């Protein structure tokens, strides 16, 4: 990979970069569309950066609804005209006794993983906060889930397929913040995003309350990169939208999207 591209990525992201370059080579060699599994925002940023080096290729993202956190990416030759069906997304609504049981995001995701389902086969898990839950999946995984899973935790359930048009689109309170920060450390970004002290942000990180791109990070000095999605328990989510260089006082200019809980 060219040095001027490589410098934008972490060493730990190398396996995904290699996987992305494999998708791109396949699209070029076979001259046909290639579909990824569900990717988080940072992964999609990396993949888009690599695709954009090839003028003969284009791409689109789809997670089932606009601004989905998890989305599949279709990489295709410039001549191709993508259709919605190309993304092979299925939405399952969970039918369960709402009067006697309560479901939670962690219970649903945990049950999926316990049944051997990879996280990349699962898109967003949605709720209307009135007991209705929906699960966005790849088409093959949706068939497996409907056939094989009849309990989430201790709750007996049934999955019903619904149209994409019936997806519960989350209502979010989004705040865009343009600010300067002393560094791109995780504790600094969390502190600035939610206007809490850096000590409090550090404590939350060290106590396992913060995830970056769905992975628990307990290092306050972890460096945040563009399009990282930071989840802070009981607060909400933060995405680093852009990093716009240093000020004369050696502070970083950043734009944050703060999604409040």
CSV table of C-alpha atoms in Angstrom, one decimal:
chain,number,residue,atom,x,y,z
A,1,UNK,CA,0.0,0.0,0.0
A,2,UNK,CA,1.3,3.5,-0.9
A,3,UNK,CA,3.0,5.2,2.0
A,4,UNK,CA,0.8,8.4,1.7
A,5,UNK,CA,-2.3,6.2,2.3
A,6,UNK,CA,-0.8,3.9,4.9
A,7,UNK,CA,0.0,6.8,7.3
A,8,UNK,CA,-3.7,7.5,7.8
A,9,UNK,CA,-4.3,4.0,9.4
A,10,UNK,CA,-3.4,2.2,12.6
A,11,UNK,CA,-1.1,-0.8,12.6
A,12,UNK,CA,-4.0,-2.8,14.2
A,13,UNK,CA,-6.2,-2.0,11.1
A,14,UNK,CA,-3.8,-3.8,8.7
A,15,UNK,CA,-5.9,-7.0,8.6
A,16,UNK,CA,-9.0,-5.0,7.6
A,17,UNK,CA,-6.9,-3.1,5.0
A,18,UNK,CA,-5.7,-6.4,3.5
A,19,UNK,CA,-9.3,-7.6,3.4
A,20,UNK,CA,-10.4,-4.4,1.7
A,21,UNK,CA,-7.7,-4.6,-0.9
A,22,UNK,CA,-8.9,-8.2,-1.5
A,23,UNK,CA,-12.4,-6.9,-2.2
A,24,UNK,CA,-11.0,-4.3,-4.6
A,25,UNK,CA,-8.8,-6.7,-6.5
A,26,UNK,CA,-11.8,-9.1,-6.9
A,27,UNK,CA,-14.0,-6.3,-8.3
A,28,UNK,CA,-11.2,-5.3,-10.7
A,29,UNK,CA,-10.2,-8.8,-11.8
A,30,UNK,CA,-13.8,-10.1,-12.1
A,31,UNK,CA,-15.3,-6.8,-13.3
A,32,UNK,CA,-18.4,-7.3,-11.2
A,33,UNK,CA,-20.0,-6.0,-8.0
A,34,UNK,CA,-18.6,-7.2,-4.7
A,35,UNK,CA,-20.6,-7.0,-1.5
A,36,UNK,CA,-19.1,-6.7,2.0
A,37,UNK,CA,-20.7,-7.7,5.3
A,38,UNK,CA,-21.8,-5.0,7.7
A,39,UNK,CA,-19.0,-2.5,8.5
A,40,UNK,CA,-18.7,0.2,11.1
A,41,UNK,CA,-18.1,3.8,10.2
A,42,UNK,CA,-14.3,3.6,10.6
A,43,UNK,CA,-14.1,0.5,8.4
A,44,UNK,CA,-16.2,2.2,5.7
A,45,UNK,CA,-13.9,5.2,5.8
A,46,UNK,CA,-10.9,3.0,5.3
A,47,UNK,CA,-12.5,1.1,2.5
A,48,UNK,CA,-13.7,4.3,0.7
A,49,UNK,CA,-10.2,5.7,0.9
A,50,UNK,CA,-8.8,2.7,-0.8
A,51,UNK,CA,-11.6,2.4,-3.4
A,52,UNK,CA,-11.1,6.1,-4.3
A,53,UNK,CA,-7.6,5.3,-5.6
A,54,UNK,CA,-9.3,3.4,-8.5
A,55,UNK,CA,-11.2,5.6,-11.0
A,56,UNK,CA,-12.7,2.6,-12.7
A,57,UNK,CA,-14.6,1.6,-9.5
A,58,UNK,CA,-17.4,3.2,-7.5
A,59,UNK,CA,-19.2,2.2,-4.3
A,60,UNK,CA,-22.4,2.7,-2.3
A,61,UNK,CA,-23.3,2.0,1.3
A,62,UNK,CA,-26.6,0.7,2.7
A,63,UNK,CA,-27.5,-0.3,6.2
A,64,UNK,CA,-31.3,-0.5,5.7
A,65,UNK,CA,-32.0,3.2,6.5
A,66,UNK,CA,-30.3,6.6,6.2
A,67,UNK,CA,-27.3,7.2,8.6
A,68,UNK,CA,-27.3,3.6,9.8
A,69,UNK,CA,-24.3,2.9,12.1
A,70,UNK,CA,-23.6,-0.4,10.4
A,71,UNK,CA,-23.8,-0.7,6.7
A,72,UNK,CA,-22.9,-3.0,3.8
A,73,UNK,CA,-20.7,-1.6,1.0
A,74,UNK,CA,-21.2,-2.6,-2.6
A,75,UNK,CA,-18.0,-2.1,-4.7
A,76,UNK,CA,-18.7,-2.1,-8.4
A,77,UNK,CA,-17.3,-1.2,-11.9
A,78,UNK,CA,-18.3,2.3,-13.0
A,79,UNK,CA,-20.6,1.0,-15.6
A,80,UNK,CA,-22.9,-0.8,-13.1
A,81,UNK,CA,-26.2,0.7,-11.8
A,82,UNK,CA,-26.8,-0.7,-8.3
A,83,UNK,CA,-30.2,-1.7,-7.1
A,84,UNK,CA,-31.5,-2.0,-3.5
A,85,UNK,CA,-31.7,-5.8,-3.8
A,86,UNK,CA,-27.9,-5.9,-4.5
A,87,UNK,CA,-27.3,-5.2,-0.8
A,88,UNK,CA,-29.1,-8.4,0.3
A,89,UNK,CA,-30.5,-6.9,3.6
A,90,UNK,CA,-33.3,-8.5,5.6
A,91,UNK,CA,-35.1,-6.9,8.6
A,92,UNK,CA,-36.6,-9.2,11.2
A,93,UNK,CA,-39.0,-7.9,13.9
A,94,UNK,CA,-39.0,-9.8,17.2
A,95,UNK,CA,-42.4,-11.2,18.3
A,96,UNK,CA,-42.4,-11.9,22.1
A,97,UNK,CA,-44.7,-11.5,25.1
A,98,UNK,CA,-44.2,-7.8,25.7
A,99,UNK,CA,-46.5,-7.9,28.8
A,100,UNK,CA,-44.3,-10.4,30.6
A,101,UNK,CA,-40.8,-9.9,29.3
A,102,UNK,CA,-38.4,-7.1,28.5
A,103,UNK,CA,-35.6,-7.3,25.9
A,104,UNK,CA,-32.4,-5.3,25.8
A,105,UNK,CA,-29.9,-4.6,23.1
A,106,UNK,CA,-27.2,-6.5,25.0
A,107,UNK,CA,-29.5,-9.6,25.4
A,108,UNK,CA,-30.3,-9.7,21.7
A,109,UNK,CA,-26.7,-9.2,20.5
A,110,UNK,CA,-25.4,-11.6,23.2
A,111,UNK,CA,-27.8,-14.3,22.1
A,112,UNK,CA,-26.8,-13.9,18.4
A,113,UNK,CA,-23.1,-14.2,19.3
A,114,UNK,CA,-23.8,-17.2,21.6
A,115,UNK,CA,-25.3,-19.0,18.6
A,116,UNK,CA,-22.1,-18.5,16.6
A,117,UNK,CA,-23.3,-15.6,14.5
A,118,UNK,CA,-20.4,-13.2,13.6
A,119,UNK,CA,-20.9,-9.5,14.4
A,120,UNK,CA,-20.3,-8.6,10.7
A,121,UNK,CA,-23.5,-10.5,9.7
A,122,UNK,CA,-25.6,-8.2,12.0
A,123,UNK,CA,-26.4,-4.6,11.2
A,124,UNK,CA,-28.1,-2.2,13.6
A,125,UNK,CA,-30.4,-3.4,16.3
A,126,UNK,CA,-33.4,-1.0,16.6
A,127,UNK,CA,-36.1,-0.2,19.1
A,128,UNK,CA,-39.0,2.3,19.3
A,129,UNK,CA,-38.6,2.3,23.1
A,130,UNK,CA,-42.1,0.8,23.4
A,131,UNK,CA,-41.1,-2.8,23.3
A,132,UNK,CA,-40.8,-3.3,19.5
A,133,UNK,CA,-37.3,-4.5,18.4
A,134,UNK,CA,-35.9,-5.1,14.9
A,135,UNK,CA,-32.8,-6.7,13.8
A,136,UNK,CA,-31.0,-5.9,10.4
A,137,UNK,CA,-29.2,-8.9,9.0
A,138,UNK,CA,-27.6,-10.2,5.8
A,139,UNK,CA,-30.1,-12.3,3.9
A,140,UNK,CA,-28.4,-15.7,4.5
A,141,UNK,CA,-28.1,-15.0,8.2
A,142,UNK,CA,-31.7,-13.9,8.5
A,143,UNK,CA,-32.8,-17.3,7.1
A,144,UNK,CA,-30.6,-19.1,9.7
A,145,UNK,CA,-31.9,-16.9,12.5
A,146,UNK,CA,-35.5,-17.6,11.6
A,147,UNK,CA,-34.9,-21.3,11.4
A,148,UNK,CA,-32.6,-21.9,14.4
A,149,UNK,CA,-33.2,-19.3,17.1
A,150,UNK,CA,-36.4,-19.3,19.2
A,151,UNK,CA,-35.1,-17.8,22.5
A,152,UNK,CA,-33.4,-14.6,23.3
A,153,UNK,CA,-32.0,-15.2,26.8
A,154,UNK,CA,-34.9,-16.8,28.6
A,155,UNK,CA,-37.5,-15.2,26.5
A,156,UNK,CA,-39.3,-17.3,23.9
A,157,UNK,CA,-39.6,-15.4,20.6
A,158,UNK,CA,-40.4,-15.6,16.9
A,159,UNK,CA,-38.9,-13.5,14.1
A,160,UNK,CA,-41.1,-11.9,11.5
A,161,UNK,CA,-39.7,-10.5,8.3
A,162,UNK,CA,-40.8,-6.9,7.6
A,163,UNK,CA,-40.2,-4.6,4.6
A,164,UNK,CA,-37.3,-2.2,4.6
A,165,UNK,CA,-39.9,0.6,4.5
A,166,UNK,CA,-41.1,-0.5,7.9
A,167,UNK,CA,-37.7,-0.1,9.6
A,168,UNK,CA,-37.8,1.8,12.9
A,169,UNK,CA,-35.7,4.9,12.1
A,170,UNK,CA,-34.1,6.0,15.4
A,171,UNK,CA,-34.8,9.6,16.5
A,172,UNK,CA,-31.5,11.0,17.7
A,173,UNK,CA,-30.4,14.3,19.2
A,174,UNK,CA,-27.4,15.2,17.2
A,175,UNK,CA,-25.0,18.1,18.1
A,176,UNK,CA,-22.1,19.1,15.8
A,177,UNK,CA,-19.2,20.5,17.7
A,178,UNK,CA,-16.3,22.3,16.1
A,179,UNK,CA,-13.6,22.7,18.8
A,180,UNK,CA,-9.9,22.5,19.5
A,181,UNK,CA,-8.4,19.7,21.7
A,182,UNK,CA,-5.0,19.3,23.2
A,183,UNK,CA,-4.7,15.8,21.7
A,184,UNK,CA,-6.7,13.1,20.0
A,185,UNK,CA,-6.6,10.8,23.1
A,186,UNK,CA,-9.8,9.0,23.8
A,187,UNK,CA,-10.2,10.6,27.3
A,188,UNK,CA,-9.8,14.1,25.7
A,189,UNK,CA,-12.4,13.5,23.0
A,190,UNK,CA,-14.9,12.0,25.5
A,191,UNK,CA,-14.4,14.9,27.9
A,192,UNK,CA,-14.9,17.5,25.2
A,193,UNK,CA,-17.8,15.7,23.6
A,194,UNK,CA,-19.8,15.5,26.8
A,195,UNK,CA,-18.4,18.5,28.7
A,196,UNK,CA,-17.2,16.3,31.6
A,197,UNK,CA,-13.8,16.5,33.3
A,198,UNK,CA,-10.9,14.6,31.8
A,199,UNK,CA,-10.6,12.7,35.1
A,200,UNK,CA,-14.2,11.5,34.8
A,201,UNK,CA,-13.7,10.5,31.2
A,202,UNK,CA,-10.6,8.6,32.2
A,203,UNK,CA,-12.4,6.8,35.0
A,204,UNK,CA,-15.2,5.8,32.6
A,205,UNK,CA,-12.7,4.4,30.1
A,206,UNK,CA,-10.8,2.5,32.7
A,207,UNK,CA,-14.0,1.0,34.1
A,208,UNK,CA,-15.0,-0.5,30.7
A,209,UNK,CA,-17.8,2.0,30.0
A,210,UNK,CA,-16.4,3.1,26.6
A,211,UNK,CA,-16.2,1.3,23.3
A,212,UNK,CA,-14.6,2.4,20.1
A,213,UNK,CA,-16.0,0.8,16.9
A,214,UNK,CA,-17.8,-1.8,19.2
A,215,UNK,CA,-14.6,-2.8,20.9
A,216,UNK,CA,-14.1,-2.1,24.6
A,217,UNK,CA,-11.1,0.2,25.1
A,218,UNK,CA,-9.7,0.7,28.6
A,219,UNK,CA,-6.7,2.9,27.6
A,220,UNK,CA,-7.4,6.6,28.1
A,221,UNK,CA,-4.4,7.4,25.8
A,222,UNK,CA,-5.9,5.4,22.9
A,223,UNK,CA,-5.7,7.7,19.8
A,224,UNK,CA,-9.0,8.4,18.1
A,225,UNK,CA,-9.1,8.6,14.3
A,226,UNK,CA,-11.5,10.0,11.7
A,227,UNK,CA,-14.9,8.2,11.6
A,228,UNK,CA,-14.2,6.2,14.8
A,229,UNK,CA,-17.6,5.7,16.6
A,230,UNK,CA,-17.2,6.0,20.4
A,231,UNK,CA,-20.0,4.6,22.6
A,232,UNK,CA,-20.1,5.9,26.1
A,233,UNK,CA,-22.5,4.1,28.4
A,234,UNK,CA,-25.3,6.2,29.8
A,235,UNK,CA,-24.2,9.2,27.7
A,236,UNK,CA,-24.5,8.2,24.0
A,237,UNK,CA,-22.1,8.1,21.1
A,238,UNK,CA,-19.5,10.4,19.5
A,239,UNK,CA,-18.1,10.3,16.0
A,240,UNK,CA,-14.9,12.2,15.0
A,241,UNK,CA,-16.0,13.6,11.7
A,242,UNK,CA,-12.9,15.4,10.8
A,243,UNK,CA,-9.4,16.4,12.0
A,244,UNK,CA,-8.4,19.7,10.5
A,245,UNK,CA,-4.8,20.2,11.5
A,246,UNK,CA,-3.0,22.1,14.3
A,247,UNK,CA,-3.5,25.7,15.5
A,248,UNK,CA,-0.6,27.9,16.2
A,249,UNK,CA,-0.8,26.8,19.9
A,250,UNK,CA,-0.4,23.2,18.8
A,251,UNK,CA,-4.0,22.2,19.4
A,252,UNK,CA,-6.0,19.9,17.1
A,253,UNK,CA,-9.0,21.4,15.2
A,254,UNK,CA,-11.7,18.8,15.2
A,255,UNK,CA,-15.4,18.4,14.3
A,256,UNK,CA,-17.4,16.0,16.5
A,257,UNK,CA,-20.9,14.6,16.0
A,258,UNK,CA,-22.3,14.0,19.5
A,259,UNK,CA,-25.3,11.7,19.7
A,260,UNK,CA,-26.9,12.2,23.1
A,261,UNK,CA,-28.8,9.4,24.8
